[in-house]
PDB file of C-alpha atoms in Angstrom:
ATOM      1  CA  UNK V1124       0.000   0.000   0.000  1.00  0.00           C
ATOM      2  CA  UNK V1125       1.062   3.595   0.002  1.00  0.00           C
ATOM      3  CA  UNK V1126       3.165   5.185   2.456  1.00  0.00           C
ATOM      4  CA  UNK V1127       5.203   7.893   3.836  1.00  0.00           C
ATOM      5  CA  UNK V1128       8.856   7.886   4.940  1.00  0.00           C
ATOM      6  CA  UNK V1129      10.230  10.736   6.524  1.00  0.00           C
ATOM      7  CA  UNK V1130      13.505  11.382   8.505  1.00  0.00           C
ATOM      8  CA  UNK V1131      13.883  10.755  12.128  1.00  0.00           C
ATOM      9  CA  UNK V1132      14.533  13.277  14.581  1.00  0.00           C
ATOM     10  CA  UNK V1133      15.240  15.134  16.960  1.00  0.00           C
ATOM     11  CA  UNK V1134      16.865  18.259  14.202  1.00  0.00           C
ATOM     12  CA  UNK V1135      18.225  20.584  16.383  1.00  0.00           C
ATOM     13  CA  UNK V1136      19.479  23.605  14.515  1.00  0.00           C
ATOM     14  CA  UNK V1137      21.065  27.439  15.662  1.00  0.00           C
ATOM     15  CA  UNK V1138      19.030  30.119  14.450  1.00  0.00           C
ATOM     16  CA  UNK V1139      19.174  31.448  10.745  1.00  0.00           C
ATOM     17  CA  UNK V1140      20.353  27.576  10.176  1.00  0.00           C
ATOM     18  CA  UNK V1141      19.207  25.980   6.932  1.00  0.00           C
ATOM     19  CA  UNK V1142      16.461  23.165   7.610  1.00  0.00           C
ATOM     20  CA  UNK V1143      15.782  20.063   5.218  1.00  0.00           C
ATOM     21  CA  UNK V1144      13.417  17.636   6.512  1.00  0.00           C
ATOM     22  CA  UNK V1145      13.514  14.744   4.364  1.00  0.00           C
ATOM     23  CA  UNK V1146      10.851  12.965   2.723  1.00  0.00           C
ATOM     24  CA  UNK V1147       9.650   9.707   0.471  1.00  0.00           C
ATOM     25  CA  UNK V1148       6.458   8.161  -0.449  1.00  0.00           C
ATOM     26  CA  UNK V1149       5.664   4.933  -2.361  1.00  0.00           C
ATOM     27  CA  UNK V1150       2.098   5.257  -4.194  1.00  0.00           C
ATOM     28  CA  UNK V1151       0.402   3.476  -6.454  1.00  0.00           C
ATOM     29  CA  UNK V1152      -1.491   6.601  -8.567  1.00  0.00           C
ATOM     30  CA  UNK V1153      -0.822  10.745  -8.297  1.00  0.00           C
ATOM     31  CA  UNK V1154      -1.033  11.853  -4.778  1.00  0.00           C
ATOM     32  CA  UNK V1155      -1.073  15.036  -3.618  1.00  0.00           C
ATOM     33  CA  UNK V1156       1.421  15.412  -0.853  1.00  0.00           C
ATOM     34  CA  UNK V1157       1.631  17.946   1.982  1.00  0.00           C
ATOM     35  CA  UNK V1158       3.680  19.058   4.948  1.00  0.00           C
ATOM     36  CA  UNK V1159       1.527  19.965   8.400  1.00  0.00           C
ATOM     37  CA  UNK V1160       3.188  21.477  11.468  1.00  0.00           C
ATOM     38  CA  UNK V1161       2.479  20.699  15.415  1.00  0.00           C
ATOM     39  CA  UNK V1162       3.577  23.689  17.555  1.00  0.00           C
ATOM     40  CA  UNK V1163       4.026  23.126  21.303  1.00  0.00           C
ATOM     41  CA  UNK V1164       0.585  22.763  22.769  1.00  0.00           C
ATOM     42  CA  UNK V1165      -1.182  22.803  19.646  1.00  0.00           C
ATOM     43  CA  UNK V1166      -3.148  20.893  16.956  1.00  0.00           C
ATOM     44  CA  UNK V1167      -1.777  19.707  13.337  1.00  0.00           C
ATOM     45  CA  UNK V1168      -2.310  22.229  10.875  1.00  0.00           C
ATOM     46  CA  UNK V1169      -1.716  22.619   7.008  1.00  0.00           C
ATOM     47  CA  UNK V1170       1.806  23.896   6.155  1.00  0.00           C
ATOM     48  CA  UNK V1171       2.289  23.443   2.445  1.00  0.00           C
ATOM     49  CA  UNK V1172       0.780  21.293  -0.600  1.00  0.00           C
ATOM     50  CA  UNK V1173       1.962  20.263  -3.806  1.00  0.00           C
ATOM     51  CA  UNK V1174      -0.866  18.779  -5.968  1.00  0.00           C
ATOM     52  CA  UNK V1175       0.822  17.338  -9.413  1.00  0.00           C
ATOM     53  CA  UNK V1176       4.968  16.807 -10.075  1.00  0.00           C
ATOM     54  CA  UNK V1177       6.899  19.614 -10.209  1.00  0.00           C
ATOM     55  CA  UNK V1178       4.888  22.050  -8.176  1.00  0.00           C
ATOM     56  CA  UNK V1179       6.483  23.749  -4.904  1.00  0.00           C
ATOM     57  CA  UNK V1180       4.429  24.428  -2.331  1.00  0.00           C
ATOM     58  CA  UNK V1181       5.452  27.406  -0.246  1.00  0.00           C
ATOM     59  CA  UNK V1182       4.010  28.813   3.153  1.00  0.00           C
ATOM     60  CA  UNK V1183       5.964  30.784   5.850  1.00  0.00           C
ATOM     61  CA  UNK V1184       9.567  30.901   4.413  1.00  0.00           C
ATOM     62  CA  UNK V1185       9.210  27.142   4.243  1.00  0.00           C
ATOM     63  CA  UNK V1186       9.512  25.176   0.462  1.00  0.00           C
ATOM     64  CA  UNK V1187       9.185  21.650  -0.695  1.00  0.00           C
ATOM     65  CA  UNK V1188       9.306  20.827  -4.344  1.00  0.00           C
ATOM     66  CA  UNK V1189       6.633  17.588  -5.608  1.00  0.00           C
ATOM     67  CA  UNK V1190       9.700  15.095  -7.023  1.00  0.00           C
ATOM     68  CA  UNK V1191       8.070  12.540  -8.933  1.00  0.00           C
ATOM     69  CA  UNK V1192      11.498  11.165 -10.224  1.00  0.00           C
ATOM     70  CA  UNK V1193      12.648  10.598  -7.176  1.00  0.00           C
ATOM     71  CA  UNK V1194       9.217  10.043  -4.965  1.00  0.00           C
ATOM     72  CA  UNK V1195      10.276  13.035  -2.685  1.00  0.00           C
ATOM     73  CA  UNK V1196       8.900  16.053  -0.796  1.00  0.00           C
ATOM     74  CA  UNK V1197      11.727  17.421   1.473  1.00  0.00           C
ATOM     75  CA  UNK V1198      11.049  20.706   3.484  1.00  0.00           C
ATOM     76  CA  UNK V1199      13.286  23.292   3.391  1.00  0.00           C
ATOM     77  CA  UNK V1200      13.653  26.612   4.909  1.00  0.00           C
ATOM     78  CA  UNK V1201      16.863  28.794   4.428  1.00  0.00           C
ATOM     79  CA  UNK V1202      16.907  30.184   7.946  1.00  0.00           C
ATOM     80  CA  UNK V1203      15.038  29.024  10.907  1.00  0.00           C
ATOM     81  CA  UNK V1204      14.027  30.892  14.156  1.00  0.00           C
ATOM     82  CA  UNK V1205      13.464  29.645  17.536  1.00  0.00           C
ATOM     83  CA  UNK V1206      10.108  30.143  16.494  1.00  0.00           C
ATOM     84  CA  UNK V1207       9.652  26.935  13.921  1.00  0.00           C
ATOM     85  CA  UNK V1208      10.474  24.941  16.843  1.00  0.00           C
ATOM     86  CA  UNK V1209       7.506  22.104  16.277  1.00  0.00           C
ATOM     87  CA  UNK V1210       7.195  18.984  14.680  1.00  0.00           C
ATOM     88  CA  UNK V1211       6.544  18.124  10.990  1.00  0.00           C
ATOM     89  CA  UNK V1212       4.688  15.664   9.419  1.00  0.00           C
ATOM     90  CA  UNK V1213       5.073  14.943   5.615  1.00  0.00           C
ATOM     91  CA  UNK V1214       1.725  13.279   4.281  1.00  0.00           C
ATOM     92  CA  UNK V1215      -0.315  11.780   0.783  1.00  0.00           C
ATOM     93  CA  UNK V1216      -3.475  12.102  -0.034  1.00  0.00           C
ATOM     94  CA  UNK V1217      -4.622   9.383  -2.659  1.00  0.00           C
ATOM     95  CA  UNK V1218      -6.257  11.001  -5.503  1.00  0.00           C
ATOM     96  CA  UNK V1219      -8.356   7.936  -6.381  1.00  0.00           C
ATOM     97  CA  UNK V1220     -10.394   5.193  -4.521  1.00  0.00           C
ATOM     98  CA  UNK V1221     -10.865   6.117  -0.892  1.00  0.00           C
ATOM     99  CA  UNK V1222      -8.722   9.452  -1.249  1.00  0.00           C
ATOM    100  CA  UNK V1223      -7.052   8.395   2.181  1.00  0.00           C
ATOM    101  CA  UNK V1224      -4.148  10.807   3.638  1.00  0.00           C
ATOM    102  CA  UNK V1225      -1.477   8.424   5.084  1.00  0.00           C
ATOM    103  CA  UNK V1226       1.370  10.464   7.243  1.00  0.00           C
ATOM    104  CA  UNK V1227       4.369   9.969   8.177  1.00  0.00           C
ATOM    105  CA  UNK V1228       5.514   9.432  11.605  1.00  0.00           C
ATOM    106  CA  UNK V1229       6.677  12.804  11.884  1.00  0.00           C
ATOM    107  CA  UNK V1230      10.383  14.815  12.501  1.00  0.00           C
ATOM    108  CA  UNK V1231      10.489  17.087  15.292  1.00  0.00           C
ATOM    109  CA  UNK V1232      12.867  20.309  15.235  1.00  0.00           C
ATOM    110  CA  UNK V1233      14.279  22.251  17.955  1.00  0.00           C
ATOM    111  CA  UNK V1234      15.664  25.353  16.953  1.00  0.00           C
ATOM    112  CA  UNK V1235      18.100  27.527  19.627  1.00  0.00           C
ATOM    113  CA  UNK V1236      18.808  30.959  19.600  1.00  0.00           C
TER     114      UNK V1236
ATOM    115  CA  UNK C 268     -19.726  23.205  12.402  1.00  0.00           C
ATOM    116  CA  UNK C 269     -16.723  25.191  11.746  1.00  0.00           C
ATOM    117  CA  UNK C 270     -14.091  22.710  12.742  1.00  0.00           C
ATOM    118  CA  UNK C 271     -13.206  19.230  13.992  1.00  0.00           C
ATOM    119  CA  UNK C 272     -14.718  19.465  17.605  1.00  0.00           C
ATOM    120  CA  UNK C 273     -13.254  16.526  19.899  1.00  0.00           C
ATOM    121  CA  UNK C 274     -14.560  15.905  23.006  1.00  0.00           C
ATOM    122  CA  UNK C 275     -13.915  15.450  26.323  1.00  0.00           C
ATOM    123  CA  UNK C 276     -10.831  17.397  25.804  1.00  0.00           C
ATOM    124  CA  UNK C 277      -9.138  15.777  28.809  1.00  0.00           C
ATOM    125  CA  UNK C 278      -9.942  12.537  30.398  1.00  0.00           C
ATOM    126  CA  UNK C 279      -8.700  10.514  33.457  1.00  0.00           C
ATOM    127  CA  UNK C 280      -9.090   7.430  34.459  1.00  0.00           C
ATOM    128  CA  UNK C 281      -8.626   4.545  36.230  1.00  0.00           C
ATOM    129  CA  UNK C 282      -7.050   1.504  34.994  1.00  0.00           C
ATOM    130  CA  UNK C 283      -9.403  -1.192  33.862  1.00  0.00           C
ATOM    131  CA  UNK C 284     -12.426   1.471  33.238  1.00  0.00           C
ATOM    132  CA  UNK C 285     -14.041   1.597  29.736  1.00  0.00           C
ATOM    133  CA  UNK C 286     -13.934   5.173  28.339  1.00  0.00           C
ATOM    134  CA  UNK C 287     -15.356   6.947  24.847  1.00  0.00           C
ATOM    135  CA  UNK C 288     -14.195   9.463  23.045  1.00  0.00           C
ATOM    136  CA  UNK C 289     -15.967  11.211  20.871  1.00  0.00           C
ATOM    137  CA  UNK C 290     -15.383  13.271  17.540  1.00  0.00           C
ATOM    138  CA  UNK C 291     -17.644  15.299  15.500  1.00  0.00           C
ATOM    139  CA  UNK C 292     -16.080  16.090  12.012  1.00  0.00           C
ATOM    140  CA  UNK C 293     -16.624  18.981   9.608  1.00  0.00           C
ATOM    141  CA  UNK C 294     -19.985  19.159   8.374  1.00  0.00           C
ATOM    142  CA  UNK C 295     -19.933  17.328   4.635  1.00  0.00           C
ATOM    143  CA  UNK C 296     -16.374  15.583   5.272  1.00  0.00           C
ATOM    144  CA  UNK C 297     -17.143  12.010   4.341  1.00  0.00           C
ATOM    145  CA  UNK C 298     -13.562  10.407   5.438  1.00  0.00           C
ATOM    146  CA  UNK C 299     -12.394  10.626   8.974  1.00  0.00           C
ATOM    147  CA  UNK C 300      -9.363   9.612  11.090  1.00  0.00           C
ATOM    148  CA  UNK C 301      -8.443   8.630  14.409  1.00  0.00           C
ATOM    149  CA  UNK C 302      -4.730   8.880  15.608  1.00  0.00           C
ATOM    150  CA  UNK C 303      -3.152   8.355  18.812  1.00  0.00           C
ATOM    151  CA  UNK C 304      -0.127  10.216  19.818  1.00  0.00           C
ATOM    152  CA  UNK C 305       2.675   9.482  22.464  1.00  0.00           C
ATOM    153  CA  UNK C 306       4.155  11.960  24.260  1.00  0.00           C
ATOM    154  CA  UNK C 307       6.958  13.116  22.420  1.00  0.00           C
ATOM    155  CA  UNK C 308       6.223  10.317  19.696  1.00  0.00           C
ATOM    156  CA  UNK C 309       4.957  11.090  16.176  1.00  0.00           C
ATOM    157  CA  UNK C 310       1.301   9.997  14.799  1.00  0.00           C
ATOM    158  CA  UNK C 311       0.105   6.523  15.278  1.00  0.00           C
ATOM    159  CA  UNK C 312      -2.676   5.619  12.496  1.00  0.00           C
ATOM    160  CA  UNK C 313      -5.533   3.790  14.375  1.00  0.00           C
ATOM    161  CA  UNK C 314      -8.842   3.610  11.979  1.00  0.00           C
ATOM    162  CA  UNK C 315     -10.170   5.079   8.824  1.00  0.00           C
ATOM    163  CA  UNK C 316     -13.830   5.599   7.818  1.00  0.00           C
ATOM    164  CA  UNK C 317     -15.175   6.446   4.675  1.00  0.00           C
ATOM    165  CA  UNK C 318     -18.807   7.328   5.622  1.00  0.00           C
ATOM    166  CA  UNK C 319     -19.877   4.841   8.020  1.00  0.00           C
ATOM    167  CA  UNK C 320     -18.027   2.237   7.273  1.00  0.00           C
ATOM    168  CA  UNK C 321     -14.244   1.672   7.722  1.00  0.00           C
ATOM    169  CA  UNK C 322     -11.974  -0.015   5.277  1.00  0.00           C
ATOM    170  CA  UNK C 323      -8.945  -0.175   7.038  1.00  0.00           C
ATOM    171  CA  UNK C 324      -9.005  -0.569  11.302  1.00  0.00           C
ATOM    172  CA  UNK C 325      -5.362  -1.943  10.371  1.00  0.00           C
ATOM    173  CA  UNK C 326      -3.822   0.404  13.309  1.00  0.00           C
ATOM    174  CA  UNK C 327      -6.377  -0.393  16.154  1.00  0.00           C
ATOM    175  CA  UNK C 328      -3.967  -1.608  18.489  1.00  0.00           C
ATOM    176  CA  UNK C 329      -5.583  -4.326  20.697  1.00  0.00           C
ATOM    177  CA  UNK C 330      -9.009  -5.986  20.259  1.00  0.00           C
ATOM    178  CA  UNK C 331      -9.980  -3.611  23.497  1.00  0.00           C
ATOM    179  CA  UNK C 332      -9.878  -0.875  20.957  1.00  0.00           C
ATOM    180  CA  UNK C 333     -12.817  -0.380  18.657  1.00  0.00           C
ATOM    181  CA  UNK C 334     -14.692   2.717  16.935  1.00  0.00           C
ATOM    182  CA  UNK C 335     -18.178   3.313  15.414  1.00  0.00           C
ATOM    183  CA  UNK C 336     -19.525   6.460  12.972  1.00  0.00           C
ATOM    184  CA  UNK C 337     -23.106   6.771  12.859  1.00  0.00           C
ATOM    185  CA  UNK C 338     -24.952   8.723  10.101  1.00  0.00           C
ATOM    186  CA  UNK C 339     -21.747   9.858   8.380  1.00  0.00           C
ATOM    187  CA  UNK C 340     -21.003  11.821  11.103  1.00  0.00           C
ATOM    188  CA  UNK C 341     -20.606  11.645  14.415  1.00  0.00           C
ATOM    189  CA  UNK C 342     -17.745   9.009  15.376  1.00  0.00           C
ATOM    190  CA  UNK C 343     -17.263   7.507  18.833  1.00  0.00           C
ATOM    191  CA  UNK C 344     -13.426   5.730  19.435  1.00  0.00           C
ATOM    192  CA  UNK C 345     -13.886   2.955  22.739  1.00  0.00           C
ATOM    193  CA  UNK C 346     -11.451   1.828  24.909  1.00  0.00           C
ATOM    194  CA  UNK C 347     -12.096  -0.844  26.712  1.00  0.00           C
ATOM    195  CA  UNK C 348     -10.283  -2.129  30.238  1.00  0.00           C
ATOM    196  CA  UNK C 349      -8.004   1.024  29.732  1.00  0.00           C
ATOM    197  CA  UNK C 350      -4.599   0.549  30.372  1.00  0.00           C
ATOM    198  CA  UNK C 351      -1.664   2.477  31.292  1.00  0.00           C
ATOM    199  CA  UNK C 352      -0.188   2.160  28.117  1.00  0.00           C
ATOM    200  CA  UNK C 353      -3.377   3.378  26.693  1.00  0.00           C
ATOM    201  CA  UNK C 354      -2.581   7.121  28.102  1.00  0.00           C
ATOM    202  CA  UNK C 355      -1.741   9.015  24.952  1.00  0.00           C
ATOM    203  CA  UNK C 356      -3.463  12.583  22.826  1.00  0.00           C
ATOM    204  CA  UNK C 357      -6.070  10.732  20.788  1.00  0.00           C
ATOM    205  CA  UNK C 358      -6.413  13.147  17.371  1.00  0.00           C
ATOM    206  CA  UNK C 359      -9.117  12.676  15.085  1.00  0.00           C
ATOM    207  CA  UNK C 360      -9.109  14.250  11.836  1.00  0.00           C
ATOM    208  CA  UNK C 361     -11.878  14.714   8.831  1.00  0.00           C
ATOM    209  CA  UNK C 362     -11.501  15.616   4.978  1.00  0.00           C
ATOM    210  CA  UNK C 363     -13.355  15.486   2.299  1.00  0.00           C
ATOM    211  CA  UNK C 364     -13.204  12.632  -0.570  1.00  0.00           C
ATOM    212  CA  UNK C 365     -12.161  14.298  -3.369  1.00  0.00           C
ATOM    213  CA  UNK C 366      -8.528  15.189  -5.159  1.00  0.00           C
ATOM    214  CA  UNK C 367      -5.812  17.359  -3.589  1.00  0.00           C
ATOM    215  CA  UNK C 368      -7.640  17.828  -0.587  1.00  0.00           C
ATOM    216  CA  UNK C 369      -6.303  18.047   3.215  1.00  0.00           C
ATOM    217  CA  UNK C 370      -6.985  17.077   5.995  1.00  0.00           C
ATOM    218  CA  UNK C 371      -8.700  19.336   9.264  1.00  0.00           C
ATOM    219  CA  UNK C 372      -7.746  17.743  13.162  1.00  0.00           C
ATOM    220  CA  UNK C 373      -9.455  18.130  15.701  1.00  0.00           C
ATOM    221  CA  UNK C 374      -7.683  19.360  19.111  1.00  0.00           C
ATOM    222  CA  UNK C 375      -7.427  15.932  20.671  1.00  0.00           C
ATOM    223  CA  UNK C 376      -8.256  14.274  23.694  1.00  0.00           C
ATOM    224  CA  UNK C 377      -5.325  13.720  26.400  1.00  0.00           C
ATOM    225  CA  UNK C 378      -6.534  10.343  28.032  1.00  0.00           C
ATOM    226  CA  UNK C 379      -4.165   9.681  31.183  1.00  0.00           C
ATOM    227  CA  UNK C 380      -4.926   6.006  33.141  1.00  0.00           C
ATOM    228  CA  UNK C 381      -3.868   5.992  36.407  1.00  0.00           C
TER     229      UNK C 381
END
């Protein structure tokens, strides 16, 4: 079945660091693939999307680029702040069928000033 | 209603008790999720449904574990003879079934079983 692969933490990072959370996914069809974020003390909540190959999603300084070469979605940010301190969770929705979102198990970053 | 609405939003109990939690999804969001999260772990997949049934309970942990939706709607996740292991922030999630869509989550429940 499809899945998600993403990189295990903890990142820590100094500020104004450069992030890249890696990420795989094995699917059968198109997915569209998306990073959410968990700050401290809070819910999950939509980061980025890419929806077709090619496409970069883009939200809050943070990037990740729809690979389909290479089955990859890796988020990147060119200089963190204490402030993306959460964790990240890379995820597929299947575009046919059931449309299920499968996640991965998520990569949590601590960022220090 | 305007969001995934999970509820109680804490819950303690004692070991061996049964407990329910419930989750009421975004109105029109035919697929829904339930995920249980550690503390300091990532997300643990538990059960899908896609209306009110659920093609793939592949994550429910233990046989004590079990989950009902009812009208396409409303879903209730049970846990039976809780134990401690069972303390976790239960997330449940809702989207709708149709291309390049995401998915909404609720606020959780933190279960603790003392």
């Amino acid at each position: 079945g499809d899945s998600v692969t993403q990189m295990e933490g903890p990142v820590t990072l100094s500020e104004e660091a450069f992030l890249t959370i890696n990420c795989t996914y094995t699917a059968t069809g198109y997915p569209s693939l998306f990073w959410y974020v968990q700050y401290p003390g809070e819910g999950l909540q939509l980061l980025l999307k890419a929806t077709k190959a090619d496409d970069k999603g883009s939200n809050k300084g943070f990037e990740a680029t729809y690979r389909k070469e290479t089955t990859s979605f890796h988020l990147e940010k060119g200089s963190v702040q204490v402030s993306d301190s959460a964790v990240y969770f890379c995820a597929l929705s299947e575009n046919t069928g059931g449309f299920k979102t499968i996640f991965g198990a998520g990569t949590r970053l601590f960022v220090k000033a | 209603g305007a969001g995934v609405s999970q509820s109680p939003s804490n819950k303690v109990t004692e070991k061996g008790k049964d407990v329910e939690l419930r989750c009421d999804p975004i109105s029109g969001h035919t697929a829904l999720y339930w995920y249980r999260q550690s503390l300091g772990q990532g997300l643990e997949f538990l059960i899908y449904f896609q209306g009110n049934s659920a093609p793939d309970k592949s994550g429910l942990p233990s046989d004590r574990f079990s989950a009902e939706r009812t009208g396409g709607s409303v879903s209730t996740l049970t846990i039976q003879r809780t134990q401690q292991e069972d303390s976790a922030v239960y997330l449940c999630a809702s989207s709708l079934r149709r291309e390049n869509t995401e998915a909404f989550f609720g606020q959780g429940t933190r279960l603790t079983v003392v």
